[in-house]
Short mmCIF file of C-alpha atoms in Angstrom, two decimals:
data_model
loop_
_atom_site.label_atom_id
_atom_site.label_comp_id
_atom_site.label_asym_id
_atom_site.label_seq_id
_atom_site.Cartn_x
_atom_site.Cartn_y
_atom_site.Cartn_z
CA UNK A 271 0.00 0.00 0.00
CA UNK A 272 1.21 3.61 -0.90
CA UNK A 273 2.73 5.24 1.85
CA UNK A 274 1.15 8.64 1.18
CA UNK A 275 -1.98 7.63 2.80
CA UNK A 276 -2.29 9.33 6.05
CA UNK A 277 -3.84 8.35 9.16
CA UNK A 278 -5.97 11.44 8.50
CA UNK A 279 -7.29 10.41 5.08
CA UNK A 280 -8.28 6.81 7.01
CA UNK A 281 -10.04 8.68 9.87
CA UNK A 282 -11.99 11.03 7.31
CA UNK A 283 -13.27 7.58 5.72
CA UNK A 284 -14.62 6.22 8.41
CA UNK A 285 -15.89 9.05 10.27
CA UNK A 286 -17.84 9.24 6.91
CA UNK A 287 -18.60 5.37 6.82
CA UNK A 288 -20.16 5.63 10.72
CA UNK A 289 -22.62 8.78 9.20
CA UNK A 290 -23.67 6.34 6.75
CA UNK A 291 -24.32 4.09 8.48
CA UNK A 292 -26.70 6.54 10.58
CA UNK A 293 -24.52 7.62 13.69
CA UNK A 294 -24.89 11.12 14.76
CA UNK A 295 -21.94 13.43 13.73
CA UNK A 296 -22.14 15.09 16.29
CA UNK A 297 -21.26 12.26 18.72
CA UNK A 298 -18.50 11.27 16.52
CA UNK A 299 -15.29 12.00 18.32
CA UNK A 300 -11.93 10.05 18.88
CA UNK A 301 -12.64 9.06 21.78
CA UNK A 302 -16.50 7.91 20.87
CA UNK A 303 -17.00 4.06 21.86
CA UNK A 304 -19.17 2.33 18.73
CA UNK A 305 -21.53 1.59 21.39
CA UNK A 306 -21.99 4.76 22.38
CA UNK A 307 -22.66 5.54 18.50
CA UNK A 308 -24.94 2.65 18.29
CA UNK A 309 -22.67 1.01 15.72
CA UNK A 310 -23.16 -2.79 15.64
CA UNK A 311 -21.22 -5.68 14.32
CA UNK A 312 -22.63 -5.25 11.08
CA UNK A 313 -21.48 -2.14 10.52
CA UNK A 314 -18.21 -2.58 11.10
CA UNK A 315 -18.35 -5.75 9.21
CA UNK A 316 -18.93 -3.54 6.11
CA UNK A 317 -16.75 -1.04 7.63
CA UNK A 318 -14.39 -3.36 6.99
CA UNK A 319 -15.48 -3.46 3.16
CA UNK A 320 -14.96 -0.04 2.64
CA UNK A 321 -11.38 0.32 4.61
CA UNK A 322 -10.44 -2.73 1.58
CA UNK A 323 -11.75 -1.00 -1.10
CA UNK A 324 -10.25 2.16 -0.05
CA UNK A 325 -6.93 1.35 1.42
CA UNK A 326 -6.40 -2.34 0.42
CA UNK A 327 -6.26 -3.00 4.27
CA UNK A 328 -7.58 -6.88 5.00
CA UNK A 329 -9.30 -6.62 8.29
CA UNK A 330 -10.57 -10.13 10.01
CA UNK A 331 -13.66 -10.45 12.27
CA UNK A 332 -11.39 -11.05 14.81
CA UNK A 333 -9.27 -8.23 14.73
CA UNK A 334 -12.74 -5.69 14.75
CA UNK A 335 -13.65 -7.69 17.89
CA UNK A 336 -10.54 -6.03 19.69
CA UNK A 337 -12.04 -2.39 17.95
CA UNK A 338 -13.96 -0.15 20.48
CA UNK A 339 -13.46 3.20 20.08
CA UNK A 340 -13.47 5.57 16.88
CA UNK A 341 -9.30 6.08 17.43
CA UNK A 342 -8.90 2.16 18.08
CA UNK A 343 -10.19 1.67 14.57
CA UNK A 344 -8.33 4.19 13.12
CA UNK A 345 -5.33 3.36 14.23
CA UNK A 346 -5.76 -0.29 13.58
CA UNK A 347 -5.77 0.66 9.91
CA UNK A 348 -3.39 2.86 10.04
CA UNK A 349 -0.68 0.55 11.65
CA UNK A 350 -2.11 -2.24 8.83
CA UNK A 351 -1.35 0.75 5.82
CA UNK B 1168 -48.61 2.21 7.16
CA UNK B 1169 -49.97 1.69 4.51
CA UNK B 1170 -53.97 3.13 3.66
CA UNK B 1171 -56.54 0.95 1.64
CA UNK B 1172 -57.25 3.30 -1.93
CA UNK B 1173 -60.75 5.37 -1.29
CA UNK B 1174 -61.78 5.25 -4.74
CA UNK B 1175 -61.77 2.86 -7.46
CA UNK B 1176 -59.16 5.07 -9.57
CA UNK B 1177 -56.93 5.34 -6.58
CA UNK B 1178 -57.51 1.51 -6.41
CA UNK B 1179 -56.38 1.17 -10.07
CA UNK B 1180 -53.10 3.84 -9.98
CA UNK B 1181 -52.10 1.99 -6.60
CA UNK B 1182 -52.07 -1.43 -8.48
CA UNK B 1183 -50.51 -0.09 -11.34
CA UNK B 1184 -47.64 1.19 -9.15
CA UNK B 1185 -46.90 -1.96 -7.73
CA UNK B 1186 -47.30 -3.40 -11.26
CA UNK B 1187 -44.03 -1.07 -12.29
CA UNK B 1188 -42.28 -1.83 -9.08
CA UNK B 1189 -42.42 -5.56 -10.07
CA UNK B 1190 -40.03 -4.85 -12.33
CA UNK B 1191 -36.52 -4.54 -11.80
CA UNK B 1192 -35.36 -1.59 -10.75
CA UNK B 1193 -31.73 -1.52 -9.60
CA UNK B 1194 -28.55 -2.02 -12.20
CA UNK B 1195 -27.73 -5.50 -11.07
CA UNK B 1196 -28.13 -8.93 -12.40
CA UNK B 1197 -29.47 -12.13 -10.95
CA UNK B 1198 -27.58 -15.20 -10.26
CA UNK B 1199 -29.40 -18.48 -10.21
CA UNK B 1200 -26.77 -21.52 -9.37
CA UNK B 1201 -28.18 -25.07 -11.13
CA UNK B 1202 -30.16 -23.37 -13.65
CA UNK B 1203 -29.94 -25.28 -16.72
CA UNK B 1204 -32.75 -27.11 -16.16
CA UNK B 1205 -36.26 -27.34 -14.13
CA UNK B 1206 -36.65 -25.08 -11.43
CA UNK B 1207 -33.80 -23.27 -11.95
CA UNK B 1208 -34.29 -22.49 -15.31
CA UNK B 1209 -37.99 -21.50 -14.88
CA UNK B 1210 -36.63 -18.94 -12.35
CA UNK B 1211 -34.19 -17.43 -14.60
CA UNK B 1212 -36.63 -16.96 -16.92
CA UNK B 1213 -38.80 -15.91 -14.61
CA UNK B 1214 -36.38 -13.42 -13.19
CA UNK B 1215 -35.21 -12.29 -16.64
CA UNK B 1216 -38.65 -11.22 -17.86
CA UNK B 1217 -38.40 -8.72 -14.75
CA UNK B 1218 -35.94 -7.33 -16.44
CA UNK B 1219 -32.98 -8.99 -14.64
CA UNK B 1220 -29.97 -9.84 -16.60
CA UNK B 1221 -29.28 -13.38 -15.49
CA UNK B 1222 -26.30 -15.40 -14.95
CA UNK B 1223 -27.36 -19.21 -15.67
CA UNK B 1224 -24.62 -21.40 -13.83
CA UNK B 1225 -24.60 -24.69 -14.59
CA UNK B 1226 -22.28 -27.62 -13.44
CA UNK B 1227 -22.35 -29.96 -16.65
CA UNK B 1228 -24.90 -29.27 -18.66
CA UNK B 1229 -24.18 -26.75 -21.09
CA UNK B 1230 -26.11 -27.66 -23.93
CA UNK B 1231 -29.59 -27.00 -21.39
CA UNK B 1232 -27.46 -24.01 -20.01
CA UNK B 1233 -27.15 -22.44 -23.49
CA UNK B 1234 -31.15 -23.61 -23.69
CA UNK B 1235 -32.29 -21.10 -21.04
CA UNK B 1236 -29.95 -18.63 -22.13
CA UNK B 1237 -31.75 -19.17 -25.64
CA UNK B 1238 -35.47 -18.98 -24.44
CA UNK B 1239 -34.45 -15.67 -22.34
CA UNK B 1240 -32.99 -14.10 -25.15
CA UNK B 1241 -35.87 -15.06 -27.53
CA UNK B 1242 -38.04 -12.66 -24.94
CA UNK B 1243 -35.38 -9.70 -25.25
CA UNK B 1244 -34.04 -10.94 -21.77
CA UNK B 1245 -30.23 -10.91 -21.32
CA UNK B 1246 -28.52 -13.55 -19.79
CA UNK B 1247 -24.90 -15.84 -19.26
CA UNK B 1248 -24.47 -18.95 -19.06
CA UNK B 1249 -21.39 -19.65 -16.48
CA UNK B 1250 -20.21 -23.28 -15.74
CA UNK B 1251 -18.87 -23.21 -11.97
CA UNK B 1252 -19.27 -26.37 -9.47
CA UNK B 1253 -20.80 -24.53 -6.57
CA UNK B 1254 -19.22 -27.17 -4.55
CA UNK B 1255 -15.56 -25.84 -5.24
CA UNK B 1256 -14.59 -22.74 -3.63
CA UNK B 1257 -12.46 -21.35 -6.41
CA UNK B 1258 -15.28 -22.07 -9.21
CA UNK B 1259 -17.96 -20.15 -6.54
CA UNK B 1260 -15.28 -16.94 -6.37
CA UNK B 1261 -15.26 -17.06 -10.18
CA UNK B 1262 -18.62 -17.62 -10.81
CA UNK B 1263 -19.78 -14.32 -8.94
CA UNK B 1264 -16.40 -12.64 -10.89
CA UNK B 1265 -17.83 -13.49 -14.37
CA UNK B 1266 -21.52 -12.76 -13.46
CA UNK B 1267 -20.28 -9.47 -11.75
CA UNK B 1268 -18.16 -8.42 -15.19
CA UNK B 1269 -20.25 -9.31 -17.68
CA UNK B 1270 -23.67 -8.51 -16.02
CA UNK B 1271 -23.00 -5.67 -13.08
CA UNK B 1272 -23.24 -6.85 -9.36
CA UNK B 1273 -25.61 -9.68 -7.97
CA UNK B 1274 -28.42 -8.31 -6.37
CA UNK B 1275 -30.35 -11.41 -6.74
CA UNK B 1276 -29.62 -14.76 -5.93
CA UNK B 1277 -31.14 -17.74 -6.18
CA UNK B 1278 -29.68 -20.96 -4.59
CA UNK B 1279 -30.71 -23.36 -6.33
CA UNK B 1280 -28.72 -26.00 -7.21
CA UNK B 1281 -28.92 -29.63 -5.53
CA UNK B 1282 -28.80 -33.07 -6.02
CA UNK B 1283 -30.10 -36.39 -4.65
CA UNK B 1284 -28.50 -39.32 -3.10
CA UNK B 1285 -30.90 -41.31 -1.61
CA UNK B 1286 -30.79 -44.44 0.53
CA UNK B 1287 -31.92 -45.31 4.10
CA UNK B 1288 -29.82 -44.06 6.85
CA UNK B 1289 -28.53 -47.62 7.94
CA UNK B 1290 -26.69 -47.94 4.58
CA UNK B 1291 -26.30 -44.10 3.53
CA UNK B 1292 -22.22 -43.87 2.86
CA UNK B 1293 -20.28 -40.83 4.20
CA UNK B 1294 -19.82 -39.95 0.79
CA UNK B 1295 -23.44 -39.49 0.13
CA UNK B 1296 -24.23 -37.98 2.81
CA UNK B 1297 -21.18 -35.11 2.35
CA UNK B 1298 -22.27 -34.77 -1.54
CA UNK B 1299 -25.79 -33.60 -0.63
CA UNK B 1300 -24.58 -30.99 2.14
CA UNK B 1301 -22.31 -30.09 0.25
CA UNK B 1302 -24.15 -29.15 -3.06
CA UNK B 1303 -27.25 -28.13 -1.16
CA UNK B 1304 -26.22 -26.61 1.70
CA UNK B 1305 -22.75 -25.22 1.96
CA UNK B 1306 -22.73 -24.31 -1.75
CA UNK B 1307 -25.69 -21.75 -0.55
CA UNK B 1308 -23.86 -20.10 2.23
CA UNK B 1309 -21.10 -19.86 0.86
CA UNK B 1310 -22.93 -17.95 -2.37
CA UNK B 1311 -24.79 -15.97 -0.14
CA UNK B 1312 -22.07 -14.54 2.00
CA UNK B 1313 -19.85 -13.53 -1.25
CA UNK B 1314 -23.31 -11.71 -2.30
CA UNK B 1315 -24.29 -10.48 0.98
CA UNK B 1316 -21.64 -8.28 0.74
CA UNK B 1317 -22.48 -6.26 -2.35
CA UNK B 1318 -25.61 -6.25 -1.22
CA UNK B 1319 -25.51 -4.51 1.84
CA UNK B 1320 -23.47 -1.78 0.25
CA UNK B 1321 -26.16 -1.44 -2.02
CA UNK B 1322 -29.15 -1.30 0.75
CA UNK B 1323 -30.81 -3.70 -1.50
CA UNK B 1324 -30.64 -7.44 -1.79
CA UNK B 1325 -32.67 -10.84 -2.71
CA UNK B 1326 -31.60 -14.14 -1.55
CA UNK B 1327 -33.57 -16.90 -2.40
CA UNK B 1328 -32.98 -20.39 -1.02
CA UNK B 1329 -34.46 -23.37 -3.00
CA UNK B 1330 -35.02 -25.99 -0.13
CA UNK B 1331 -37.96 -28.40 -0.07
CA UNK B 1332 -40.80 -29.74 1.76
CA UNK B 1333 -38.00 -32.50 2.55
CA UNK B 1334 -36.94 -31.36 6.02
CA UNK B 1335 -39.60 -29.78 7.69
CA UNK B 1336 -41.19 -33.28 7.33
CA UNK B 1337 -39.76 -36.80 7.05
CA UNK B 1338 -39.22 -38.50 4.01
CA UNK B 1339 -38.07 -41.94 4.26
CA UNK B 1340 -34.20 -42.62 2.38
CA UNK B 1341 -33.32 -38.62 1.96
CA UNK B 1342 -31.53 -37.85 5.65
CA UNK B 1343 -28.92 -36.38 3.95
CA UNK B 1344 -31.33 -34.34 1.57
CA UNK B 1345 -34.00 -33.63 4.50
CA UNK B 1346 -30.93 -32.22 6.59
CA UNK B 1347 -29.67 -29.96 4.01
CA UNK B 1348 -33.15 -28.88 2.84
CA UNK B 1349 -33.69 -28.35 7.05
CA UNK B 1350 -30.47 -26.61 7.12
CA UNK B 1351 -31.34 -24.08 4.54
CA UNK B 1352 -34.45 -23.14 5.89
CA UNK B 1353 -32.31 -22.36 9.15
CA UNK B 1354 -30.04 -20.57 7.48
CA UNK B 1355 -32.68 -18.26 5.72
CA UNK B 1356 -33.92 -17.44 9.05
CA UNK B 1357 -30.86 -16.45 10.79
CA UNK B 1358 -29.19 -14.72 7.96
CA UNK B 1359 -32.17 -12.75 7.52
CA UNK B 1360 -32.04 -11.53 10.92
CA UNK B 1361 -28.78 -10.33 10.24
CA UNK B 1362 -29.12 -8.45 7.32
CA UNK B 1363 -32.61 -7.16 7.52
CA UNK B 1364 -31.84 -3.38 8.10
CA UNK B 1365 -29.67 -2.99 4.84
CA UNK B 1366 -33.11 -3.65 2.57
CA UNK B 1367 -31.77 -6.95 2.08
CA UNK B 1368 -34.28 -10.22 2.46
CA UNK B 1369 -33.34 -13.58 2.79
CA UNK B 1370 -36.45 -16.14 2.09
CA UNK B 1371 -36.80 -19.64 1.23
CA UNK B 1372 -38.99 -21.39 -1.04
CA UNK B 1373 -40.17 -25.32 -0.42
CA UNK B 1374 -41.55 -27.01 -2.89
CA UNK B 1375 -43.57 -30.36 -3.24
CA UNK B 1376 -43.49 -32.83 -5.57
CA UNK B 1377 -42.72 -30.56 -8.97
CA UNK B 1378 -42.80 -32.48 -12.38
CA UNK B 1379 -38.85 -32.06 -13.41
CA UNK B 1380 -35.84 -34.44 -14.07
CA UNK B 1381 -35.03 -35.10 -10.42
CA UNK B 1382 -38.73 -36.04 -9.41
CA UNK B 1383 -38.71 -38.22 -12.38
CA UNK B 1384 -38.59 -41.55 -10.66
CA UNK B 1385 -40.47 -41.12 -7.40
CA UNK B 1386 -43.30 -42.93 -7.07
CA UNK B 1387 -46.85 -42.37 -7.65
CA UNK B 1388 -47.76 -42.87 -3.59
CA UNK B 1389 -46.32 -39.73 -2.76
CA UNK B 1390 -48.67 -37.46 -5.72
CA UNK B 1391 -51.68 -39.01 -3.85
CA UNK B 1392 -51.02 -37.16 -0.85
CA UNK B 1393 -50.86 -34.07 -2.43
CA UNK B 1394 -54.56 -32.23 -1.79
CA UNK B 1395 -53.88 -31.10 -5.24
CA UNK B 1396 -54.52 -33.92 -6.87
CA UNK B 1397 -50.98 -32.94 -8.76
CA UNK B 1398 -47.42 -32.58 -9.34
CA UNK B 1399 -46.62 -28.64 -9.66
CA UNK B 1400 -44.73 -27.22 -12.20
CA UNK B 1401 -41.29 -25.47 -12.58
CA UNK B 1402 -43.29 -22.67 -13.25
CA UNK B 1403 -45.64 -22.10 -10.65
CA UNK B 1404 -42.42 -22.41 -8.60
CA UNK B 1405 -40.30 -20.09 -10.70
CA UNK B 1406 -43.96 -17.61 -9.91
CA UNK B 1407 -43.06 -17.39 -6.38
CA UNK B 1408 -39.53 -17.07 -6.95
CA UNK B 1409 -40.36 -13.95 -9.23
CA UNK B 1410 -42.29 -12.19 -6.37
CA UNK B 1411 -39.38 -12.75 -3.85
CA UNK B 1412 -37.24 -11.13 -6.09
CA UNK B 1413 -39.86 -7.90 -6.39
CA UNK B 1414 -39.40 -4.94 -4.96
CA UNK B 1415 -43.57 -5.80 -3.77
CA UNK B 1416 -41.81 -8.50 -1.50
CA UNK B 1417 -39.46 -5.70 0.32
CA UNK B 1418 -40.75 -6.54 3.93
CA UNK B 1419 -41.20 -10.20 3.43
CA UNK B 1420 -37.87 -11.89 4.89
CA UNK B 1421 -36.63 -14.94 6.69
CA UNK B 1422 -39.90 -16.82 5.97
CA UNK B 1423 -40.30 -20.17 3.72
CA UNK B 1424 -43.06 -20.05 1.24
CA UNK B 1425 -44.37 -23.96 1.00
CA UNK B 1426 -45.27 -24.29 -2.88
CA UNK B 1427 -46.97 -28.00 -2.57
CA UNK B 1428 -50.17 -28.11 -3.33
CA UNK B 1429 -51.33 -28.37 -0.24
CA UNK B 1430 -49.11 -31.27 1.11
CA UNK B 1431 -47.81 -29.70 3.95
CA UNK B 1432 -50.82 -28.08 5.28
#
């Protein structure tokens, strides 16, 4: 994967997936559990999708389990770029 | 919620509404796996005359393959004919590759494709047993997930599981067939469940004794159970199949529509 992808290009894409997928901007800080933004396991499921299509970043079930905040998942990607 | 029509004009532009939602709607295509023959290729023709471009996998036969393609194209449908072995992973993945190049992304599917082995459980070989889950049963999850996930990007989705009155009740030298059918119907429930809120619906479809190659030598006893007083036909199947497909059918999901004549009522 191209090194000019930044960690703020993967955090604009999925602060844009979790609108989507009907979260309320407002809520959607850093720090924001997926909980708290009543994001389920099927939306990060095709979170997960998008981050592939996007970035080329394979991201298992297992490793989204671990993934509870906003940052965690953006950092996940990022360390995967 | 939706309000009966007050007048007989309102009655008339409401029906003709849902008569232009019937057809397709969305740039996709429709995948039905085993459709070179019977069922399956009543439903792709079905689905075609919606206006679905159809991919029409087949295993072996591609003379019938190239049939349905033939009667679909006679009625200005469009459709492919793709050989794939549903059973093998690799021939699945580039099944849903050609259908998705040559025909844009599967927003239907139908699951279609099975076989028989039948013999009482007491002698039933491991190999029999594993063909028939295999074809009938893993083949369809393993369809539906690769399609579940252009689906639910696309907040719209059909999946349509082919299992059988087989399952729900006994049938004396098809275990293996009765637990796959069984298992589908399962599946269709819980799948459903899981992809409801993305406009996606997962149903099943269990038909009775149906006049087609692989009913061909079962015996008359079972037709005289049927309160029909008759096999059904691909058709009538491929009707129900058709409606599933519809955008009508939007909030009808993880049920199993029994098309037997009666037999299991």
């Amino acid at each position: 994967m191209s090194t000019a992808v930044t960690q703020e290009q993967v955090e604009a894409v999925v602060v844009e997936s979790l609108e989507t997928f009907g979260a309320d901007p407002s809520l959607i800080t850093p720090d924001a559990t997926f909980e708290a933004l009543d994001i389920d396991s099927l939306d990060l499921a095709e979170l997960s999708q998008i981050i592939h299509e996007h970035f080329g970043v394979e991201l298992k079930g297992s490793d989204v389990a671990e993934v509870k905040t906003v940052k965690d998942a953006v950092e996940l990607i990022a360390s995967r770029l | 919620m939706s309000v009966a029509a007050s007048s007989p004009q309102e009655a008339r532009a409401s029906a003709s509404a849902a008569s232009e939602e019937g057809a397709r709607v969305r740039a996709g295509c429709a995948l039905v796996t085993g459709a070179s023959r019977g069922i399956g290729a009543a439903i792709a023709c079905a689905l075609a005359a919606d206006g679905w471009p159809v991919a029409v996998n087949y295993r072996a036969d591609e003379q019938a393959a190239q049939g349905t393609v033939e009667r679909i194209e006679r009625d200005d449908g469009r459709a492919l004919a793709v050989r794939a072995d549903v059973t093998a992973a690799e021939d699945m993945r580039r099944l849903f590759e050609t259908a998705e190049r040559e025909l844009g992304k599967v927003l239907v599917l139908v699951n279609n494709a099975g076989v028989r082995h039948d013999d009482l459980a007491i002698s039933l070989s491991d190999e029999d047993w594993q063909r028939v889950i295999d074809t009938n049963l893993t083949s369809a999850f393993r369809a539906t997930r690769h399609a579940l996930r252009g689906m639910i990007r696309e907040r719209f989705g059909r999946v349509i599981n082919l299992a059988s009155i087989v399952g729900p009740r006994a049938n004396a030298g098809q275990a293996n067939y009765a637990a796959a059918k069984a298992g589908l119907i399962a599946m269709t429930k819980t799948i459903a469940v899981e992809v409801a809120r993305r406009g996606v619906t997962v149903n099943a479809i269990a038909p009775g004794l149906i006049e087609t190659d692989m009913t061909a030598d079962l015996d008359g006893e079972m037709l005289s159970a049927v309160p029909a007083r008759r096999a059904g036909r691909p058709e009538e199947v491929a009707a129900c199949a058709r409606f599933l497909a519809s955008e009508q059918a939007s909030y009808v999901t993880g049920t199993t529509l029994y098309v037997d004549g009666g037999l299991s009522a």
